[in-house]
Amino acid sequence: MKHSSRLDQEIHQDNMMLVDKERNAVNGRVLNQADFPKTLPILPLRGLVVYPQTAVPLNIGQPRSIRLIESTAPQNGLIGLCASHDQERTMPGPGEIYRIGTVATVHRQLRRQDGTIRMLINGLNRFRVKTFVATDPFLVAEIESLPEEISVTAQTEAIARNLVDMFMRLAEFVPNIQGDLLASSLNHDNPLQLVYTIATYLQLNLNDAQRFLEFNTVTEKMEWLVRHIGKETEIMEVGQRIRSEAFGQIEQAQREYFLREQLKAIQRELGEADERVGEANAFRTKIEAAAMPVEAREEAERELNRLTKLPVAAAEYGVVRTYLEWLVNLPWNLATTDNLDLAHAKTVLDDDHHGLDEVKERIVEFLAVRRLRKGRSVDTAVSSYRPDRLGAILCFVGPPGVGKTSLGRSIARAMGRKFARISLGGMRDEAEIRGHRRTYIGALPGRIMQMLRRCQSKNPVIILDEIDKLGADFRGDPASALLEVLDPEQNRTFRDHYLDVPFDLSEVMFITTANTLDAIPGPLQDRMEVIRLAGYTESEKVAIAENYLLPRQIHENGLLPEEIQLDTAVLQQIIRDYTREAGVRELERQIGRVCRKVATAVAQQSNLDTTHSRQISVTQLTSLLGTARYQPDTMHRTRTPGVATGLAWTSTGGHILFIEAAKMPGQKGLTITGQLGDVMQESAQAALTYVRSQAAQLGVAPTFFDKHDIHIHIPAGAIPKDGPSAGITIATALASLLTERPVCENTGMTGEITLRGQIMPVGGLKEKVLAAHRAGLQQVILPQQNEPDLAELPSEIKKALTFILASTMDEVLQAALCTD
């Protein structure tokens, strides 16, 4: 049995009919205990609960239900109404209906042509099913009365009034309930009839309706209705507010549309072009002038056609418009003319940087090739097979402060090209290189295309700074995205995800910078021409300070050139006592400190127009810069047997390190400290094994190792250290300890050792030798196989140092250990 789908107004009208015409009869039909039947036919209801003292229309069509109505009418006219658990169940059994229901009487009925019966029933009292006595032809149950507890107090009266007010407020949100009809329906003195009438209007879901029917007191029913109506009212108010906002937006859109149509009409009358038409014509002109490739032009025209069909208010309009602006503003055919004057290039590079001959030579070679290819015809067969490579991809590797980034700016100035810089340090999102796809809100092209648009040139010099500090996470790997950008065979048709059309990057000169190659993936290294910048010698630093750093600091600190003078001796003292670096950053900071001290003294003068020249002497450095930060200590530390000076390479340049060995009573123990990596610990073990195997030749007692422990330590324990190049230094320190012969003063060494005492070549030789020179060493022991690397050293370093090339450990010990 289903609830009728007629309008609620019909229900209210039927209820009002009962109230106005038969109110006394209805109240008289409320059954008392004496008239309450013992058994009753049960009519299961689907999705509906009928309350006492209410009238509800029903439609019945099941044969079992029709037989129940037909057999009931000749008798007392009473039926039992119980809700079914499952609304989809057409003929529920005794175990599939609720046990608490309502005794009702059929008020009116009408048989339709399709055989169904339309009727209006009136609920009377509650009952509980005790047991079912029959199931065929319909359900019959033995029942008992279940009256509600009614207590009329001041509290219930207050709740009832509040309940009516709240329900009237809720009814304002239901348009199909008439206010006057509702007010008369709620005009009841009986609180039980009031709550049941309100519950009928609320049309509760089945579970809530059955739960409400089963409450045993009027107070429970009222309090539950107050909570439920309060919640429903809040939901309806929020819904009305949302609808009001939506209607307001729709009205605003309609108003804007109306105004736009009026504006179009006015423009037509004035002979002016439509805004969209004018914008489309402007884009069409820019597309013609941009000289795009065929594919890019076709995409631009396709998007332009879409733009002309979209209304200005559409969200897609702005997306398409932004995309077209990017396409027409890219430098598809804009390029600067290279200055191929080789003498000019050399002059610019020399003016900006001291030394760095290898880099300058490479740039001059690049320009020379461009000049020859421009002035001579090229074999057409070759050029058709392999397109011209008009750009270059260089990688400057070196410690901080050697001028890697500033070199890129000087190269751009020497060639007459635009310059751009992109910092890659910490970059983790692949979209920073390739761009975001247009499906994302706020999508933009990658950094490469953004720089090209800013430069308005398709052949700029672009510095990709800190390429060794790229990251990777769930958003992709930027290093992999750079493979296409930095590949001369692929970047001619580079596709940005946002633009989705090929762009030619082959004319761009890419220069990457890094402190070390270890963090750069091998495939990416393979695409770049690596140029190493090992660092500067002392004389080069002096020249850089005199020609570049000091004039810049004088200008930045507001001084005049004649107000401060730092001669070569002062600069050398600053380099030796206050800096220890491969580059010149710290040197410039110390020069800046001196200039600020002088600027303070000048500013305190009473007459600033009077200039006084201040010659800074070596003795004044302590008062200006404080005590010396670095002292040469190699001579003092190696006087004790068991200490050797090694040379190490780091991402910040070359450094010296002291390796110490000590012996103590024990049983063949080996302790290694100084935060060493696995490779360095293995080198220490290999060095000890070699020394033990050569104990007899070194004059060590055969039982020495059985009664002693060895401790190898490398100071500066807070700094991680690793690598195989300390092998010969560790072996020398052990040999010095066991033979009690100190290592020669001012001697440093580097090289990998094998168990047989062979010396293997190592890398970073130039940086290590420069570090030895900075530390004041005079003799350096190197592997024999590193002899070709000596050609890269500056001539002044070769003159200042003595190099001993060794192929075995015997040669190392012979040169390193003092005879006395």
PDB file of C-alpha atoms in Angstrom, residues 462-722:
ATOM      1  CA  ILE A 462      70.634  31.386 -20.807  1.00  0.00           C
ATOM      2  CA  ILE A 463      72.405  30.451 -17.587  1.00  0.00           C
ATOM      3  CA  LEU A 464      70.965  27.388 -15.821  1.00  0.00           C
ATOM      4  CA  ASP A 465      72.419  27.928 -12.362  1.00  0.00           C
ATOM      5  CA  GLU A 466      73.102  25.150  -9.822  1.00  0.00           C
ATOM      6  CA  ILE A 467      72.148  22.242 -12.074  1.00  0.00           C
ATOM      7  CA  ASP A 468      73.722  19.865  -9.564  1.00  0.00           C
ATOM      8  CA  LYS A 469      71.130  20.846  -6.943  1.00  0.00           C
ATOM      9  CA  LEU A 470      68.014  19.726  -8.802  1.00  0.00           C
ATOM     10  CA  GLY A 471      65.516  17.714  -6.772  1.00  0.00           C
ATOM     11  CA  ALA A 472      62.875  15.130  -7.653  1.00  0.00           C
ATOM     12  CA  ASP A 473      59.595  14.067  -6.046  1.00  0.00           C
ATOM     13  CA  PHE A 474      56.081  12.890  -6.986  1.00  0.00           C
ATOM     14  CA  ARG A 475      55.709  15.867  -9.364  1.00  0.00           C
ATOM     15  CA  GLY A 476      58.418  14.557 -11.665  1.00  0.00           C
ATOM     16  CA  ASP A 477      62.149  14.792 -12.290  1.00  0.00           C
ATOM     17  CA  PRO A 478      63.348  18.156 -13.703  1.00  0.00           C
ATOM     18  CA  ALA A 479      66.711  16.615 -14.632  1.00  0.00           C
ATOM     19  CA  SER A 480      64.949  14.238 -17.022  1.00  0.00           C
ATOM     20  CA  ALA A 481      62.991  17.139 -18.506  1.00  0.00           C
ATOM     21  CA  LEU A 482      66.284  18.950 -19.183  1.00  0.00           C
ATOM     22  CA  LEU A 483      67.476  16.060 -21.336  1.00  0.00           C
ATOM     23  CA  GLU A 484      65.409  17.378 -24.238  1.00  0.00           C
ATOM     24  CA  VAL A 485      66.288  21.017 -23.585  1.00  0.00           C
ATOM     25  CA  LEU A 486      70.041  20.377 -23.524  1.00  0.00           C
ATOM     26  CA  ASP A 487      70.181  17.879 -26.376  1.00  0.00           C
ATOM     27  CA  PRO A 488      71.240  19.504 -29.686  1.00  0.00           C
ATOM     28  CA  GLU A 489      69.495  16.711 -31.593  1.00  0.00           C
ATOM     29  CA  GLN A 490      66.146  17.218 -29.831  1.00  0.00           C
ATOM     30  CA  ASN A 491      65.773  20.830 -28.744  1.00  0.00           C
ATOM     31  CA  ARG A 492      65.083  21.971 -32.305  1.00  0.00           C
ATOM     32  CA  THR A 493      61.500  20.730 -31.763  1.00  0.00           C
ATOM     33  CA  PHE A 494      61.075  21.344 -28.044  1.00  0.00           C
ATOM     34  CA  ARG A 495      57.427  21.045 -26.966  1.00  0.00           C
ATOM     35  CA  ASP A 496      56.271  22.910 -23.915  1.00  0.00           C
ATOM     36  CA  HIS A 497      53.250  21.227 -22.289  1.00  0.00           C
ATOM     37  CA  TYR A 498      51.326  24.499 -22.213  1.00  0.00           C
ATOM     38  CA  LEU A 499      52.007  25.592 -25.793  1.00  0.00           C
ATOM     39  CA  ASP A 500      51.917  22.055 -27.252  1.00  0.00           C
ATOM     40  CA  VAL A 501      53.648  23.232 -30.438  1.00  0.00           C
ATOM     41  CA  PRO A 502      57.333  22.790 -31.318  1.00  0.00           C
ATOM     42  CA  PHE A 503      59.744  25.648 -30.634  1.00  0.00           C
ATOM     43  CA  ASP A 504      63.319  25.782 -31.925  1.00  0.00           C
ATOM     44  CA  LEU A 505      65.853  26.062 -29.080  1.00  0.00           C
ATOM     45  CA  SER A 506      68.848  25.122 -31.207  1.00  0.00           C
ATOM     46  CA  GLU A 507      70.070  28.725 -31.447  1.00  0.00           C
ATOM     47  CA  VAL A 508      70.043  29.290 -27.703  1.00  0.00           C
ATOM     48  CA  MET A 509      73.410  29.138 -25.961  1.00  0.00           C
ATOM     49  CA  PHE A 510      72.793  27.209 -22.749  1.00  0.00           C
ATOM     50  CA  ILE A 511      75.392  27.492 -19.999  1.00  0.00           C
ATOM     51  CA  THR A 512      74.920  25.415 -16.875  1.00  0.00           C
ATOM     52  CA  THR A 513      76.840  25.833 -13.627  1.00  0.00           C
ATOM     53  CA  ALA A 514      77.609  23.284 -10.920  1.00  0.00           C
ATOM     54  CA  ASN A 515      79.910  22.767  -7.982  1.00  0.00           C
ATOM     55  CA  THR A 516      80.288  19.050  -8.652  1.00  0.00           C
ATOM     56  CA  LEU A 517      79.362  16.557 -11.344  1.00  0.00           C
ATOM     57  CA  ASP A 518      78.533  13.765  -8.888  1.00  0.00           C
ATOM     58  CA  ALA A 519      74.906  14.885  -8.425  1.00  0.00           C
ATOM     59  CA  ILE A 520      74.241  15.321 -12.168  1.00  0.00           C
ATOM     60  CA  PRO A 521      72.782  12.216 -13.887  1.00  0.00           C
ATOM     61  CA  GLY A 522      75.065  10.598 -16.422  1.00  0.00           C
ATOM     62  CA  PRO A 523      72.766  11.086 -19.453  1.00  0.00           C
ATOM     63  CA  LEU A 524      72.538  14.797 -18.638  1.00  0.00           C
ATOM     64  CA  GLN A 525      76.323  15.118 -18.294  1.00  0.00           C
ATOM     65  CA  ASP A 526      76.709  13.471 -21.678  1.00  0.00           C
ATOM     66  CA  ARG A 527      74.780  16.299 -23.352  1.00  0.00           C
ATOM     67  CA  MET A 528      77.023  19.075 -22.039  1.00  0.00           C
ATOM     68  CA  GLU A 529      80.561  20.182 -22.751  1.00  0.00           C
ATOM     69  CA  VAL A 530      82.161  20.317 -19.308  1.00  0.00           C
ATOM     70  CA  ILE A 531      84.672  23.079 -18.568  1.00  0.00           C
ATOM     71  CA  ARG A 532      86.283  22.992 -15.133  1.00  0.00           C
ATOM     72  CA  LEU A 533      87.157  26.118 -13.180  1.00  0.00           C
ATOM     73  CA  ALA A 534      89.463  24.859 -10.466  1.00  0.00           C
ATOM     74  CA  GLY A 535      90.080  28.152  -8.668  1.00  0.00           C
ATOM     75  CA  TYR A 536      92.581  30.967  -8.546  1.00  0.00           C
ATOM     76  CA  THR A 537      96.176  31.163  -7.463  1.00  0.00           C
ATOM     77  CA  GLU A 538      97.337  33.834  -5.041  1.00  0.00           C
ATOM     78  CA  SER A 539      98.712  36.053  -7.783  1.00  0.00           C
ATOM     79  CA  GLU A 540      95.460  35.722  -9.731  1.00  0.00           C
ATOM     80  CA  LYS A 541      93.464  36.672  -6.639  1.00  0.00           C
ATOM     81  CA  VAL A 542      95.666  39.730  -6.140  1.00  0.00           C
ATOM     82  CA  ALA A 543      95.118  40.782  -9.749  1.00  0.00           C
ATOM     83  CA  ILE A 544      91.334  40.217  -9.448  1.00  0.00           C
ATOM     84  CA  ALA A 545      91.230  42.224  -6.229  1.00  0.00           C
ATOM     85  CA  GLU A 546      93.173  45.132  -7.760  1.00  0.00           C
ATOM     86  CA  ASN A 547      91.269  45.249 -11.037  1.00  0.00           C
ATOM     87  CA  TYR A 548      87.737  44.224 -10.051  1.00  0.00           C
ATOM     88  CA  LEU A 549      86.951  43.720  -6.368  1.00  0.00           C
ATOM     89  CA  LEU A 550      88.552  46.809  -4.847  1.00  0.00           C
ATOM     90  CA  PRO A 551      87.115  49.315  -7.376  1.00  0.00           C
ATOM     91  CA  ARG A 552      83.657  47.755  -6.944  1.00  0.00           C
ATOM     92  CA  GLN A 553      83.784  47.929  -3.145  1.00  0.00           C
ATOM     93  CA  ILE A 554      85.070  51.516  -3.249  1.00  0.00           C
ATOM     94  CA  HIS A 555      82.090  52.476  -5.392  1.00  0.00           C
ATOM     95  CA  GLU A 556      79.505  50.510  -3.348  1.00  0.00           C
ATOM     96  CA  ASN A 557      80.693  52.050  -0.076  1.00  0.00           C
ATOM     97  CA  GLY A 558      80.555  55.628  -1.340  1.00  0.00           C
ATOM     98  CA  LEU A 559      84.304  56.243  -1.329  1.00  0.00           C
ATOM     99  CA  LEU A 560      86.474  58.003  -3.840  1.00  0.00           C
ATOM    100  CA  PRO A 561      89.366  56.062  -5.414  1.00  0.00           C
ATOM    101  CA  GLU A 562      91.902  58.451  -3.863  1.00  0.00           C
ATOM    102  CA  GLU A 563      90.514  57.986  -0.326  1.00  0.00           C
ATOM    103  CA  ILE A 564      91.739  54.402   0.152  1.00  0.00           C
ATOM    104  CA  GLN A 565      94.751  52.497  -1.123  1.00  0.00           C
ATOM    105  CA  LEU A 566      95.511  48.818  -0.658  1.00  0.00           C
ATOM    106  CA  ASP A 567      98.814  47.737  -2.135  1.00  0.00           C
ATOM    107  CA  THR A 568      99.776  44.242  -3.215  1.00  0.00           C
ATOM    108  CA  ALA A 569     101.333  43.309   0.124  1.00  0.00           C
ATOM    109  CA  VAL A 570      98.124  44.156   1.993  1.00  0.00           C
ATOM    110  CA  LEU A 571      96.011  42.148  -0.421  1.00  0.00           C
ATOM    111  CA  GLN A 572      98.354  39.171  -0.126  1.00  0.00           C
ATOM    112  CA  GLN A 573      98.125  39.343   3.656  1.00  0.00           C
ATOM    113  CA  ILE A 574      94.330  39.401   3.505  1.00  0.00           C
ATOM    114  CA  ILE A 575      94.338  36.391   1.187  1.00  0.00           C
ATOM    115  CA  ARG A 576      96.697  34.413   3.422  1.00  0.00           C
ATOM    116  CA  ASP A 577      95.404  35.301   6.882  1.00  0.00           C
ATOM    117  CA  TYR A 578      91.698  35.961   6.384  1.00  0.00           C
ATOM    118  CA  THR A 579      90.590  33.723   3.505  1.00  0.00           C
ATOM    119  CA  ARG A 580      91.051  30.137   2.508  1.00  0.00           C
ATOM    120  CA  GLU A 581      88.937  29.496  -0.546  1.00  0.00           C
ATOM    121  CA  ALA A 582      89.203  28.597  -4.196  1.00  0.00           C
ATOM    122  CA  GLY A 583      87.181  31.627  -5.325  1.00  0.00           C
ATOM    123  CA  VAL A 584      87.168  35.261  -4.291  1.00  0.00           C
ATOM    124  CA  ARG A 585      83.845  35.768  -2.474  1.00  0.00           C
ATOM    125  CA  GLU A 586      85.328  35.864   1.012  1.00  0.00           C
ATOM    126  CA  LEU A 587      88.160  38.032  -0.269  1.00  0.00           C
ATOM    127  CA  GLU A 588      85.626  40.576  -1.532  1.00  0.00           C
ATOM    128  CA  ARG A 589      83.837  40.506   1.829  1.00  0.00           C
ATOM    129  CA  GLN A 590      87.075  41.274   3.676  1.00  0.00           C
ATOM    130  CA  ILE A 591      87.911  44.081   1.266  1.00  0.00           C
ATOM    131  CA  GLY A 592      84.383  45.385   1.812  1.00  0.00           C
ATOM    132  CA  ARG A 593      84.945  45.357   5.590  1.00  0.00           C
ATOM    133  CA  VAL A 594      88.093  47.446   5.178  1.00  0.00           C
ATOM    134  CA  CYS A 595      86.248  49.898   2.906  1.00  0.00           C
ATOM    135  CA  ARG A 596      83.393  50.237   5.414  1.00  0.00           C
ATOM    136  CA  LYS A 597      85.853  51.055   8.206  1.00  0.00           C
ATOM    137  CA  VAL A 598      87.394  53.760   6.051  1.00  0.00           C
ATOM    138  CA  ALA A 599      83.954  55.015   4.967  1.00  0.00           C
ATOM    139  CA  THR A 600      82.957  55.356   8.636  1.00  0.00           C
ATOM    140  CA  ALA A 601      86.067  57.410   9.351  1.00  0.00           C
ATOM    141  CA  VAL A 602      85.436  59.620   6.320  1.00  0.00           C
ATOM    142  CA  ALA A 603      81.775  60.178   7.285  1.00  0.00           C
ATOM    143  CA  GLN A 604      82.818  61.348  10.747  1.00  0.00           C
ATOM    144  CA  GLN A 605      84.882  64.225   9.305  1.00  0.00           C
ATOM    145  CA  SER A 606      83.515  67.679   9.835  1.00  0.00           C
ATOM    146  CA  ASN A 607      84.183  68.662   6.234  1.00  0.00           C
ATOM    147  CA  LEU A 608      83.264  65.972   3.726  1.00  0.00           C
ATOM    148  CA  ASP A 609      84.567  68.049   0.802  1.00  0.00           C
ATOM    149  CA  THR A 610      88.111  67.533   2.004  1.00  0.00           C
ATOM    150  CA  THR A 611      89.595  64.269   0.797  1.00  0.00           C
ATOM    151  CA  HIS A 612      92.400  62.484   2.638  1.00  0.00           C
ATOM    152  CA  SER A 613      94.198  59.545   1.142  1.00  0.00           C
ATOM    153  CA  ARG A 614      94.435  56.554   3.484  1.00  0.00           C
ATOM    154  CA  GLN A 615      97.159  54.045   2.777  1.00  0.00           C
ATOM    155  CA  ILE A 616      96.235  50.786   4.496  1.00  0.00           C
ATOM    156  CA  SER A 617      99.302  48.932   5.799  1.00  0.00           C
ATOM    157  CA  VAL A 618      99.751  45.315   6.821  1.00  0.00           C
ATOM    158  CA  THR A 619     100.006  46.292  10.482  1.00  0.00           C
ATOM    159  CA  GLN A 620      96.579  47.942  10.361  1.00  0.00           C
ATOM    160  CA  LEU A 621      94.775  44.779   9.257  1.00  0.00           C
ATOM    161  CA  THR A 622      94.473  43.471  12.810  1.00  0.00           C
ATOM    162  CA  SER A 623      92.597  46.602  13.930  1.00  0.00           C
ATOM    163  CA  LEU A 624      90.422  46.569  10.814  1.00  0.00           C
ATOM    164  CA  LEU A 625      89.709  42.850  10.395  1.00  0.00           C
ATOM    165  CA  GLY A 626      90.588  41.374  13.769  1.00  0.00           C
ATOM    166  CA  THR A 627      93.122  38.665  14.444  1.00  0.00           C
ATOM    167  CA  ALA A 628      94.171  36.405  11.612  1.00  0.00           C
ATOM    168  CA  ARG A 629      91.691  33.576  11.034  1.00  0.00           C
ATOM    169  CA  TYR A 630      94.112  31.146   9.375  1.00  0.00           C
ATOM    170  CA  GLN A 631      97.643  30.299  10.418  1.00  0.00           C
ATOM    171  CA  PRO A 632     100.054  28.006   8.548  1.00  0.00           C
ATOM    172  CA  ASP A 633     100.317  24.988  10.835  1.00  0.00           C
ATOM    173  CA  THR A 634     101.565  22.221   8.552  1.00  0.00           C
ATOM    174  CA  MET A 635     105.108  22.640   9.827  1.00  0.00           C
ATOM    175  CA  HIS A 636     104.133  22.333  13.488  1.00  0.00           C
ATOM    176  CA  ARG A 637     101.661  19.463  13.120  1.00  0.00           C
ATOM    177  CA  THR A 638     103.893  17.151  11.093  1.00  0.00           C
ATOM    178  CA  ARG A 639     106.888  17.399  13.428  1.00  0.00           C
ATOM    179  CA  THR A 640     105.387  14.576  15.488  1.00  0.00           C
ATOM    180  CA  PRO A 641     105.697  11.051  14.039  1.00  0.00           C
ATOM    181  CA  GLY A 642     102.336   9.646  12.963  1.00  0.00           C
ATOM    182  CA  VAL A 643     100.990  12.801  11.280  1.00  0.00           C
ATOM    183  CA  ALA A 644     100.822  13.292   7.500  1.00  0.00           C
ATOM    184  CA  THR A 645      99.312  16.016   5.325  1.00  0.00           C
ATOM    185  CA  GLY A 646      96.815  14.904   2.690  1.00  0.00           C
ATOM    186  CA  LEU A 647      95.128  16.741  -0.155  1.00  0.00           C
ATOM    187  CA  ALA A 648      91.376  16.464  -0.649  1.00  0.00           C
ATOM    188  CA  TRP A 649      88.846  17.624  -3.204  1.00  0.00           C
ATOM    189  CA  THR A 650      85.394  18.995  -2.222  1.00  0.00           C
ATOM    190  CA  SER A 651      82.613  20.802  -4.036  1.00  0.00           C
ATOM    191  CA  THR A 652      83.990  24.067  -2.640  1.00  0.00           C
ATOM    192  CA  GLY A 653      87.502  23.451  -3.982  1.00  0.00           C
ATOM    193  CA  GLY A 654      90.636  21.734  -2.750  1.00  0.00           C
ATOM    194  CA  HIS A 655      91.583  21.429   0.919  1.00  0.00           C
ATOM    195  CA  ILE A 656      94.371  19.982   3.015  1.00  0.00           C
ATOM    196  CA  LEU A 657      93.683  17.568   5.848  1.00  0.00           C
ATOM    197  CA  PHE A 658      95.880  16.099   8.539  1.00  0.00           C
ATOM    198  CA  ILE A 659      95.800  12.356   9.142  1.00  0.00           C
ATOM    199  CA  GLU A 660      96.935  11.281  12.590  1.00  0.00           C
ATOM    200  CA  ALA A 661      97.863   7.805  13.793  1.00  0.00           C
ATOM    201  CA  ALA A 662      98.486   6.676  17.346  1.00  0.00           C
ATOM    202  CA  LYS A 663      99.454   3.374  19.006  1.00  0.00           C
ATOM    203  CA  MET A 664      98.569   1.987  22.425  1.00  0.00           C
ATOM    204  CA  PRO A 665      98.812  -1.351  24.239  1.00  0.00           C
ATOM    205  CA  GLY A 666      96.112  -3.722  23.033  1.00  0.00           C
ATOM    206  CA  GLN A 667      95.412  -6.706  20.839  1.00  0.00           C
ATOM    207  CA  LYS A 668      95.394  -5.987  17.090  1.00  0.00           C
ATOM    208  CA  GLY A 669      92.551  -3.416  17.353  1.00  0.00           C
ATOM    209  CA  LEU A 670      91.922  -0.738  14.732  1.00  0.00           C
ATOM    210  CA  THR A 671      89.890   2.381  15.519  1.00  0.00           C
ATOM    211  CA  ILE A 672      88.990   4.884  12.774  1.00  0.00           C
ATOM    212  CA  THR A 673      87.387   8.213  13.697  1.00  0.00           C
ATOM    213  CA  GLY A 674      86.657  11.553  12.021  1.00  0.00           C
ATOM    214  CA  GLN A 675      83.264  10.826  10.360  1.00  0.00           C
ATOM    215  CA  LEU A 676      84.761   8.917   7.449  1.00  0.00           C
ATOM    216  CA  GLY A 677      82.772   7.327   4.647  1.00  0.00           C
ATOM    217  CA  ASP A 678      82.883   3.679   3.709  1.00  0.00           C
ATOM    218  CA  VAL A 679      85.412   4.169   0.912  1.00  0.00           C
ATOM    219  CA  MET A 680      87.814   6.086   3.165  1.00  0.00           C
ATOM    220  CA  GLN A 681      87.518   3.469   5.928  1.00  0.00           C
ATOM    221  CA  GLU A 682      88.380   0.769   3.405  1.00  0.00           C
ATOM    222  CA  SER A 683      91.405   2.825   2.322  1.00  0.00           C
ATOM    223  CA  ALA A 684      92.521   2.973   5.973  1.00  0.00           C
ATOM    224  CA  GLN A 685      92.199  -0.798   6.312  1.00  0.00           C
ATOM    225  CA  ALA A 686      94.108  -1.325   3.059  1.00  0.00           C
ATOM    226  CA  ALA A 687      96.865   1.034   4.260  1.00  0.00           C
ATOM    227  CA  LEU A 688      97.193  -0.835   7.567  1.00  0.00           C
ATOM    228  CA  THR A 689      97.323  -4.167   5.764  1.00  0.00           C
ATOM    229  CA  TYR A 690     100.108  -2.893   3.531  1.00  0.00           C
ATOM    230  CA  VAL A 691     102.126  -1.547   6.487  1.00  0.00           C
ATOM    231  CA  ARG A 692     101.759  -4.843   8.368  1.00  0.00           C
ATOM    232  CA  SER A 693     102.899  -6.763   5.285  1.00  0.00           C
ATOM    233  CA  GLN A 694     105.973  -4.518   5.082  1.00  0.00           C
ATOM    234  CA  ALA A 695     106.735  -4.584   8.823  1.00  0.00           C
ATOM    235  CA  ALA A 696     110.064  -6.303   8.366  1.00  0.00           C
ATOM    236  CA  GLN A 697     111.278  -3.799   5.755  1.00  0.00           C
ATOM    237  CA  LEU A 698     110.170  -0.924   8.004  1.00  0.00           C
ATOM    238  CA  GLY A 699     111.983  -2.346  10.992  1.00  0.00           C
ATOM    239  CA  VAL A 700     108.895  -3.101  13.041  1.00  0.00           C
ATOM    240  CA  ALA A 701     108.996  -5.992  15.502  1.00  0.00           C
ATOM    241  CA  PRO A 702     106.977  -9.040  14.364  1.00  0.00           C
ATOM    242  CA  THR A 703     105.028  -9.099  17.630  1.00  0.00           C
ATOM    243  CA  PHE A 704     104.209  -5.406  17.622  1.00  0.00           C
ATOM    244  CA  PHE A 705     100.701  -5.738  16.173  1.00  0.00           C
ATOM    245  CA  ASP A 706      99.806  -8.549  18.583  1.00  0.00           C
ATOM    246  CA  LYS A 707     100.388  -6.285  21.549  1.00  0.00           C
ATOM    247  CA  HIS A 708      99.193  -2.914  20.258  1.00  0.00           C
ATOM    248  CA  ASP A 709      96.054  -1.195  19.000  1.00  0.00           C
ATOM    249  CA  ILE A 710      96.105   1.401  16.200  1.00  0.00           C
ATOM    250  CA  HIS A 711      93.915   4.540  16.161  1.00  0.00           C
ATOM    251  CA  ILE A 712      93.580   6.552  12.940  1.00  0.00           C
ATOM    252  CA  HIS A 713      91.919   9.947  13.236  1.00  0.00           C
ATOM    253  CA  ILE A 714      91.221  12.794  10.800  1.00  0.00           C
ATOM    254  CA  PRO A 715      90.429  16.076  12.606  1.00  0.00           C
ATOM    255  CA  ALA A 716      87.412  18.254  11.828  1.00  0.00           C
ATOM    256  CA  GLY A 717      85.164  15.380  12.801  1.00  0.00           C
ATOM    257  CA  ALA A 718      81.984  17.385  12.175  1.00  0.00           C
ATOM    258  CA  ILE A 719      82.691  17.372   8.428  1.00  0.00           C
ATOM    259  CA  PRO A 720      81.919  14.137   6.512  1.00  0.00           C
ATOM    260  CA  LYS A 721      84.864  12.804   4.506  1.00  0.00           C
ATOM    261  CA  ASP A 722      85.081  10.088   1.899  1.00  0.00           C
TER     262      ASP A 722
END
